Amino acid sequence: MNLLPRLPDDTVGADVAHQQRSLAALLSRRYRLPIAAADVGPAALPALEPLLSHRSVRRYLPKPLSDGTVEFLVAAAQSAPSSSNLQLWSVIDVQNAERRHALAEVAGQQAHIVEASAFLVWIADLHRPTELAVARNFGHEALSYLEMFLMASIDTALAAQNAVVAAEALGLGVVYIGALRNDPERVAQILELPSRSFAVFGLCVGWPHPEAEGAVKPRLPQGVVLHRDRYGDVASQRGSVDEYDRRMQTFYAEQSIVAPAGGWSIHSAQRIATVAALRGRERLRKALHALGFELR
Ligand SMILES: Cc1cc2nc3c(=O)[nH]c(=O)nc-3n(C[C@H](O)[C@H](O)[C@H](O)COP(=O)(O)O)c2cc1C
């Protein structure tokens, strides 16, 4: 698998060859497949290494972040692209212990929410544009449509992921907390959110505990997710998915994770088999209506 464009031959020196070997190692670890060749410009590896090494971290050292870290992460987040530059998101740095505990309760008692050095809640924010429009004597009827909610959610996710990449480049560990959506109204209450704002997810940030740094979780082989020109035949991917299931079973066993026999596909199938598998989140539309989103 040659994943990246080849450099012109005359730029390939010893240094570049070393970078290519390093990059191939990172890619092989991500897929748990041998990657024969991957060529990359010499300057790229330091930026790509944290990206390709991502793993969620759920245990942290009791050590504060350096001064200015949250602000730096927000700057990285604000550097993400934004639909029409509307910047339809906000983020809440939750420091108060009581609020953290209450959020952890919503999220099924995930202890890392309380233990992380920082807990950032990412808000799809249609409140700010409502206020801006009102203050300038404009209407804001477009905000009532599903499109604007989706736009705000996309902007929020892109921003948060930029913060993740920045945090990992600093040596920090992170994990997203989608379980805040178990009870959006309660989260809105805890964080005193105004109408038309919604906590899409939280993000724990902290110094990884050396005993729980986790391993890089393998992903589906590229042949399964990368299509050429048209959506490919899913049936022909079955063998690749079966092999991935076996790799994931090995991963689960190595990490002592209790996982269903059958690996990733069965785990995924169980996650979508019934409404009950949504664990309360099936009422999201209702919750969003209650928070002021009309979703027309
Ligand atoms: C939007 C989103 C929400 C998530 N919510 C949770 C969560 O509530 N709790 C948790 O432990 N992990 C959560 N995760 C982490 C995923 O389980 C994790 O990213 C996935 O298993 C892949 O593992 P990796 O991040 O180590 O590569 C979430 C990830 C995303 C992207």
GROMACS .gro file of C-alpha atoms and ligand atoms in nm:
model
  327
    1MET     CA    1   0.000   0.000   0.000
    2ASN     CA    2   0.155   0.331  -0.105
    3LEU     CA    3  -0.039   0.588   0.090
    4LEU     CA    4   0.134   0.911   0.010
    5PRO     CA    5   0.277   1.079  -0.299
    6ARG     CA    6   0.632   0.988  -0.387
    7LEU     CA    7   0.895   1.259  -0.362
    8PRO     CA    8   1.108   1.340  -0.668
    9ASP     CA    9   1.408   1.102  -0.665
   10ASP     CA   10   1.672   1.372  -0.613
   11THR     CA   11   1.520   1.476  -0.280
   12VAL     CA   12   1.544   1.125  -0.139
   13GLY     CA   13   1.848   1.132   0.088
   14ALA     CA   14   1.937   0.927   0.394
   15ASP     CA   15   1.727   1.153   0.614
   16VAL     CA   16   1.422   1.116   0.399
   17ALA     CA   17   1.465   0.738   0.382
   18HIS     CA   18   1.473   0.735   0.760
   19GLN     CA   19   1.155   0.948   0.774
   20GLN     CA   20   0.986   0.711   0.532
   21ARG     CA   21   1.074   0.411   0.746
   22SER     CA   22   0.938   0.589   1.053
   23LEU     CA   23   0.620   0.682   0.875
   24ALA     CA   24   0.576   0.328   0.745
   25ALA     CA   25   0.611   0.203   1.103
   26LEU     CA   26   0.342   0.444   1.222
   27LEU     CA   27   0.108   0.339   0.943
   28SER     CA   28   0.172  -0.030   1.003
   29ARG     CA   29   0.087   0.021   1.369
   30ARG     CA   30  -0.237   0.202   1.283
   31TYR     CA   31  -0.357  -0.076   1.053
   32ARG     CA   32  -0.166  -0.370   1.201
   33LEU     CA   33  -0.076  -0.448   0.846
   34PRO     CA   34   0.265  -0.425   0.685
   35ILE     CA   35   0.289  -0.102   0.487
   36ALA     CA   36   0.545  -0.146   0.213
   37ALA     CA   37   0.624   0.212   0.120
   38ALA     CA   38   0.506   0.552   0.221
   39ASP     CA   39   0.700   0.857   0.116
   40VAL     CA   40   0.667   1.192   0.278
   41GLY     CA   41   0.848   1.523   0.273
   42PRO     CA   42   1.118   1.552   0.542
   43ALA     CA   43   0.936   1.825   0.734
   44ALA     CA   44   0.612   1.635   0.770
   45LEU     CA   45   0.694   1.357   1.017
   46PRO     CA   46   0.695   1.562   1.340
   47ALA     CA   47   0.344   1.687   1.256
   48LEU     CA   48   0.215   1.349   1.142
   49GLU     CA   49   0.352   1.137   1.424
   50PRO     CA   50   0.107   1.250   1.696
   51LEU     CA   51  -0.180   1.234   1.447
   52LEU     CA   52  -0.104   0.875   1.347
   53SER     CA   53  -0.036   0.777   1.707
   54HIS     CA   54  -0.372   0.887   1.850
   55ARG     CA   55  -0.528   0.668   2.114
   56SER     CA   56  -0.798   0.765   2.365
   57VAL     CA   57  -0.662   0.804   2.718
   58ARG     CA   58  -0.894   0.743   3.013
   59ARG     CA   59  -0.652   0.767   3.307
   60TYR     CA   60  -0.447   1.071   3.394
   61LEU     CA   61  -0.180   1.186   3.635
   62PRO     CA   62  -0.304   1.426   3.904
   63LYS     CA   63  -0.102   1.705   3.746
   64PRO     CA   64  -0.234   2.039   3.623
   65LEU     CA   65  -0.189   2.155   3.267
   66SER     CA   66   0.073   2.426   3.216
   67ASP     CA   67  -0.058   2.781   3.228
   68GLY     CA   68  -0.213   2.886   2.900
   69THR     CA   69  -0.271   2.534   2.772
   70VAL     CA   70  -0.649   2.562   2.750
   71GLU     CA   71  -0.617   2.894   2.569
   72PHE     CA   72  -0.366   2.735   2.329
   73LEU     CA   73  -0.606   2.447   2.261
   74VAL     CA   74  -0.885   2.693   2.193
   75ALA     CA   75  -0.659   2.881   1.949
   76ALA     CA   76  -0.598   2.550   1.770
   77ALA     CA   77  -0.974   2.485   1.770
   78GLN     CA   78  -1.044   2.831   1.630
   79SER     CA   79  -0.792   2.764   1.354
   80ALA     CA   80  -1.018   2.493   1.213
   81PRO     CA   81  -1.225   2.572   0.907
   82SER     CA   82  -1.578   2.693   0.977
   83SER     CA   83  -1.882   2.682   0.748
   84SER     CA   84  -1.911   3.035   0.599
   85ASN     CA   85  -1.687   3.140   0.888
   86LEU     CA   86  -1.999   3.155   1.104
   87GLN     CA   87  -1.802   2.996   1.393
   88LEU     CA   88  -2.113   2.836   1.537
   89TRP     CA   89  -1.956   2.684   1.848
   90SER     CA   90  -1.844   2.764   2.198
   91VAL     CA   91  -1.649   2.567   2.452
   92ILE     CA   92  -1.682   2.553   2.830
   93ASP     CA   93  -1.378   2.478   3.044
   94VAL     CA   94  -1.546   2.306   3.339
   95GLN     CA   95  -1.326   2.351   3.646
   96ASN     CA   96  -1.586   2.338   3.922
   97ALA     CA   97  -1.577   1.997   4.095
   98GLU     CA   98  -1.951   1.981   4.162
   99ARG     CA   99  -2.036   2.049   3.801
  100ARG     CA  100  -1.779   1.791   3.689
  101HIS     CA  101  -1.935   1.531   3.919
  102ALA     CA  102  -2.282   1.613   3.787
  103LEU     CA  103  -2.161   1.576   3.428
  104ALA     CA  104  -1.991   1.246   3.512
  105GLU     CA  105  -2.323   1.125   3.650
  106VAL     CA  106  -2.496   1.209   3.320
  107ALA     CA  107  -2.220   1.019   3.139
  108GLY     CA  108  -2.267   0.695   3.336
  109GLN     CA  109  -2.009   0.776   3.604
  110GLN     CA  110  -1.707   0.795   3.376
  111ALA     CA  111  -1.445   0.873   3.641
  112HIS     CA  112  -1.203   1.035   3.395
  113ILE     CA  113  -1.443   1.332   3.363
  114VAL     CA  114  -1.367   1.417   3.725
  115GLU     CA  115  -1.001   1.312   3.720
  116ALA     CA  116  -0.884   1.483   3.401
  117SER     CA  117  -0.680   1.799   3.438
  118ALA     CA  118  -0.927   1.976   3.212
  119PHE     CA  119  -1.277   1.894   3.096
  120LEU     CA  120  -1.392   2.089   2.794
  121VAL     CA  121  -1.754   2.079   2.680
  122TRP     CA  122  -1.806   2.164   2.315
  123ILE     CA  123  -2.125   2.350   2.237
  124ALA     CA  124  -2.307   2.378   1.904
  125ASP     CA  125  -2.402   2.741   1.949
  126LEU     CA  126  -2.697   2.895   1.766
  127HIS     CA  127  -2.759   3.124   2.062
  128ARG     CA  128  -2.480   3.365   1.975
  129PRO     CA  129  -2.598   3.420   1.614
  130THR     CA  130  -2.954   3.466   1.740
  131GLU     CA  131  -2.836   3.741   1.974
  132LEU     CA  132  -2.614   3.900   1.710
  133ALA     CA  133  -2.903   3.911   1.462
  134VAL     CA  134  -3.146   4.056   1.716
  135ALA     CA  135  -2.897   4.324   1.822
  136ARG     CA  136  -2.862   4.431   1.458
  137ASN     CA  137  -3.235   4.424   1.381
  138PHE     CA  138  -3.206   4.123   1.153
  139GLY     CA  139  -3.432   3.822   1.137
  140HIS     CA  140  -3.288   3.478   1.204
  141GLU     CA  141  -3.539   3.239   1.053
  142ALA     CA  142  -3.268   3.025   0.891
  143LEU     CA  143  -3.155   2.920   1.239
  144SER     CA  144  -3.476   2.717   1.279
  145TYR     CA  145  -3.367   2.468   1.015
  146LEU     CA  146  -3.192   2.136   1.056
  147GLU     CA  147  -2.920   2.257   0.818
  148MET     CA  148  -2.802   2.519   1.068
  149PHE     CA  149  -2.798   2.267   1.352
  150LEU     CA  150  -2.592   2.034   1.137
  151MET     CA  151  -2.361   2.318   1.038
  152ALA     CA  152  -2.306   2.410   1.403
  153SER     CA  153  -2.241   2.045   1.495
  154ILE     CA  154  -1.992   2.003   1.211
  155ASP     CA  155  -1.811   2.325   1.306
  156THR     CA  156  -1.801   2.210   1.668
  157ALA     CA  157  -1.653   1.872   1.582
  158LEU     CA  158  -1.391   2.013   1.347
  159ALA     CA  159  -1.286   2.266   1.610
  160ALA     CA  160  -1.267   2.007   1.887
  161GLN     CA  161  -1.062   1.770   1.676
  162ASN     CA  162  -0.813   2.048   1.603
  163ALA     CA  163  -0.780   2.091   1.980
  164VAL     CA  164  -0.725   1.715   2.011
  165VAL     CA  165  -0.445   1.717   1.756
  166ALA     CA  166  -0.284   2.013   1.935
  167ALA     CA  167  -0.320   1.851   2.278
  168GLU     CA  168  -0.161   1.528   2.156
  169ALA     CA  169   0.123   1.724   1.998
  170LEU     CA  170   0.189   1.864   2.348
  171GLY     CA  171   0.208   1.509   2.487
  172LEU     CA  172  -0.134   1.528   2.651
  173GLY     CA  173  -0.393   1.252   2.637
  174VAL     CA  174  -0.760   1.303   2.558
  175VAL     CA  175  -1.089   1.122   2.531
  176TYR     CA  176  -1.413   1.249   2.388
  177ILE     CA  177  -1.727   1.208   2.600
  178GLY     CA  178  -2.030   1.161   2.377
  179ALA     CA  179  -2.219   1.024   2.675
  180LEU     CA  180  -2.309   1.381   2.769
  181ARG     CA  181  -2.585   1.333   2.513
  182ASN     CA  182  -2.747   1.080   2.748
  183ASP     CA  183  -2.931   1.376   2.896
  184PRO     CA  184  -2.887   1.704   2.703
  185GLU     CA  185  -3.136   1.898   2.915
  186ARG     CA  186  -2.956   1.806   3.238
  187VAL     CA  187  -2.622   1.908   3.083
  188ALA     CA  188  -2.780   2.238   2.976
  189GLN     CA  189  -2.895   2.287   3.333
  190ILE     CA  190  -2.554   2.205   3.485
  191LEU     CA  191  -2.373   2.441   3.248
  192GLU     CA  192  -2.645   2.707   3.241
  193LEU     CA  193  -2.664   2.691   2.865
  194PRO     CA  194  -2.885   2.948   2.692
  195SER     CA  195  -3.155   2.840   2.445
  196ARG     CA  196  -3.038   2.715   2.106
  197SER     CA  197  -2.713   2.578   2.243
  198PHE     CA  198  -2.632   2.210   2.280
  199ALA     CA  199  -2.341   2.017   2.433
  200VAL     CA  200  -2.231   1.793   2.146
  201PHE     CA  201  -1.965   1.617   2.353
  202GLY     CA  202  -1.710   1.668   2.626
  203LEU     CA  203  -1.334   1.622   2.607
  204CYS     CA  204  -1.112   1.506   2.892
  205VAL     CA  205  -0.757   1.640   2.868
  206GLY     CA  206  -0.468   1.544   3.092
  207TRP     CA  207  -0.123   1.395   3.128
  208PRO     CA  208  -0.153   1.025   3.043
  209HIS     CA  209  -0.099   0.791   3.337
  210PRO     CA  210   0.206   0.580   3.245
  211GLU     CA  211   0.018   0.260   3.336
  212ALA     CA  212  -0.276   0.346   3.113
  213GLU     CA  213  -0.145   0.509   2.801
  214GLY     CA  214  -0.339   0.259   2.592
  215ALA     CA  215  -0.246   0.124   2.253
  216VAL     CA  216  -0.313   0.251   1.904
  217LYS     CA  217  -0.644   0.094   1.805
  218PRO     CA  218  -0.633  -0.058   1.458
  219ARG     CA  219  -0.868   0.081   1.196
  220LEU     CA  220  -1.046  -0.079   0.902
  221PRO     CA  221  -0.814  -0.142   0.612
  222GLN     CA  222  -0.825   0.136   0.356
  223GLY     CA  223  -0.978  -0.090   0.092
  224VAL     CA  224  -1.295  -0.088   0.302
  225VAL     CA  225  -1.333   0.288   0.344
  226LEU     CA  226  -1.163   0.430   0.034
  227HIS     CA  227  -1.373   0.409  -0.282
  228ARG     CA  228  -1.268   0.517  -0.626
  229ASP     CA  229  -1.504   0.723  -0.841
  230ARG     CA  230  -1.815   0.543  -0.719
  231TYR     CA  231  -1.929   0.363  -0.406
  232GLY     CA  232  -1.780   0.015  -0.429
  233ASP     CA  233  -1.934  -0.326  -0.373
  234VAL     CA  234  -1.963  -0.387   0.001
  235ALA     CA  235  -1.994  -0.765  -0.045
  236SER     CA  236  -1.644  -0.776  -0.191
  237GLN     CA  237  -1.508  -0.621   0.130
  238ARG     CA  238  -1.634  -0.902   0.351
  239GLY     CA  239  -1.298  -1.083   0.365
  240SER     CA  240  -1.116  -0.764   0.464
  241VAL     CA  241  -1.369  -0.695   0.739
  242ASP     CA  242  -1.334  -1.054   0.868
  243GLU     CA  243  -0.958  -1.008   0.887
  244TYR     CA  244  -1.009  -0.678   1.067
  245ASP     CA  245  -1.236  -0.855   1.316
  246ARG     CA  246  -0.954  -1.097   1.392
  247ARG     CA  247  -0.705  -0.811   1.437
  248MET     CA  248  -0.948  -0.635   1.670
  249GLN     CA  249  -0.998  -0.953   1.873
  250THR     CA  250  -0.624  -0.972   1.921
  251PHE     CA  251  -0.624  -0.604   2.019
  252TYR     CA  252  -0.906  -0.655   2.272
  253ALA     CA  253  -0.726  -0.956   2.421
  254GLU     CA  254  -0.396  -0.764   2.448
  255GLN     CA  255  -0.573  -0.477   2.621
  256SER     CA  256  -0.776  -0.711   2.845
  257ILE     CA  257  -1.095  -0.558   2.705
  258VAL     CA  258  -1.404  -0.775   2.737
  259ALA     CA  259  -1.543  -0.779   2.384
  260PRO     CA  260  -1.801  -0.989   2.200
  261ALA     CA  261  -1.680  -1.297   2.015
  262GLY     CA  262  -1.680  -1.199   1.649
  263GLY     CA  263  -1.486  -0.881   1.708
  264TRP     CA  264  -1.557  -0.539   1.571
  265SER     CA  265  -1.845  -0.627   1.335
  266ILE     CA  266  -2.045  -0.794   1.607
  267HIS     CA  267  -1.971  -0.511   1.849
  268SER     CA  268  -2.087  -0.262   1.585
  269ALA     CA  269  -2.394  -0.469   1.496
  270GLN     CA  270  -2.496  -0.485   1.861
  271ARG     CA  271  -2.456  -0.109   1.889
  272ILE     CA  272  -2.721  -0.051   1.619
  273ALA     CA  273  -2.948  -0.355   1.660
  274THR     CA  274  -3.215  -0.203   1.882
  275VAL     CA  275  -3.347   0.129   2.005
  276ALA     CA  276  -3.241   0.021   2.354
  277ALA     CA  277  -2.882   0.027   2.230
  278LEU     CA  278  -2.915   0.406   2.207
  279ARG     CA  279  -2.931   0.408   2.588
  280GLY     CA  280  -3.178   0.695   2.616
  281ARG     CA  281  -3.041   0.897   2.329
  282GLU     CA  282  -3.337   0.799   2.108
  283ARG     CA  283  -3.510   1.102   2.255
  284LEU     CA  284  -3.249   1.343   2.120
  285ARG     CA  285  -3.492   1.517   1.885
  286LYS     CA  286  -3.725   1.586   2.176
  287ALA     CA  287  -3.437   1.711   2.388
  288LEU     CA  288  -3.320   1.942   2.110
  289HIS     CA  289  -3.671   2.084   2.073
  290ALA     CA  290  -3.673   2.150   2.447
  291LEU     CA  291  -3.339   2.332   2.411
  292GLY     CA  292  -3.484   2.565   2.147
  293PHE     CA  293  -3.380   2.393   1.825
  294GLU     CA  294  -3.674   2.365   1.587
  295LEU     CA  295  -3.493   2.144   1.331
  296ARG     CA  296  -3.738   2.220   1.048
  297LIG     C1  297  -1.775   1.185   1.943
  297LIG     C2  298  -1.710   1.078   2.028
  297LIG     C3  299  -1.767   1.043   2.148
  297LIG     C4  300  -1.704   0.950   2.233
  297LIG     N1  301  -1.756   0.923   2.355
  297LIG     C5  302  -1.687   0.846   2.442
  297LIG     C6  303  -1.733   0.831   2.577
  297LIG     O1  304  -1.838   0.882   2.618
  297LIG     N2  305  -1.656   0.756   2.661
  297LIG     C7  306  -1.540   0.698   2.622
  297LIG     O2  307  -1.475   0.633   2.706
  297LIG     N3  308  -1.495   0.709   2.494
  297LIG     C8  309  -1.565   0.783   2.404
  297LIG     N4  310  -1.518   0.803   2.276
  297LIG     C9  311  -1.390   0.740   2.238
  297LIG    C10  312  -1.409   0.628   2.137
  297LIG     O3  313  -1.458   0.514   2.205
  297LIG    C11  314  -1.275   0.601   2.070
  297LIG     O4  315  -1.235   0.716   1.999
  297LIG    C12  316  -1.281   0.482   1.974
  297LIG     O5  317  -1.306   0.363   2.043
  297LIG    C13  318  -1.152   0.466   1.898
  297LIG     O6  319  -1.046   0.447   1.988
  297LIG     P1  320  -0.921   0.545   1.990
  297LIG     O7  321  -0.973   0.686   2.010
  297LIG     O8  322  -0.835   0.500   2.104
  297LIG     O9  323  -0.854   0.531   1.857
  297LIG    C14  324  -1.584   0.888   2.190
  297LIG    C15  325  -1.529   0.922   2.066
  297LIG    C16  326  -1.591   1.015   1.986
  297LIG    C17  327  -1.529   1.051   1.853
   0.00000   0.00000   0.00000
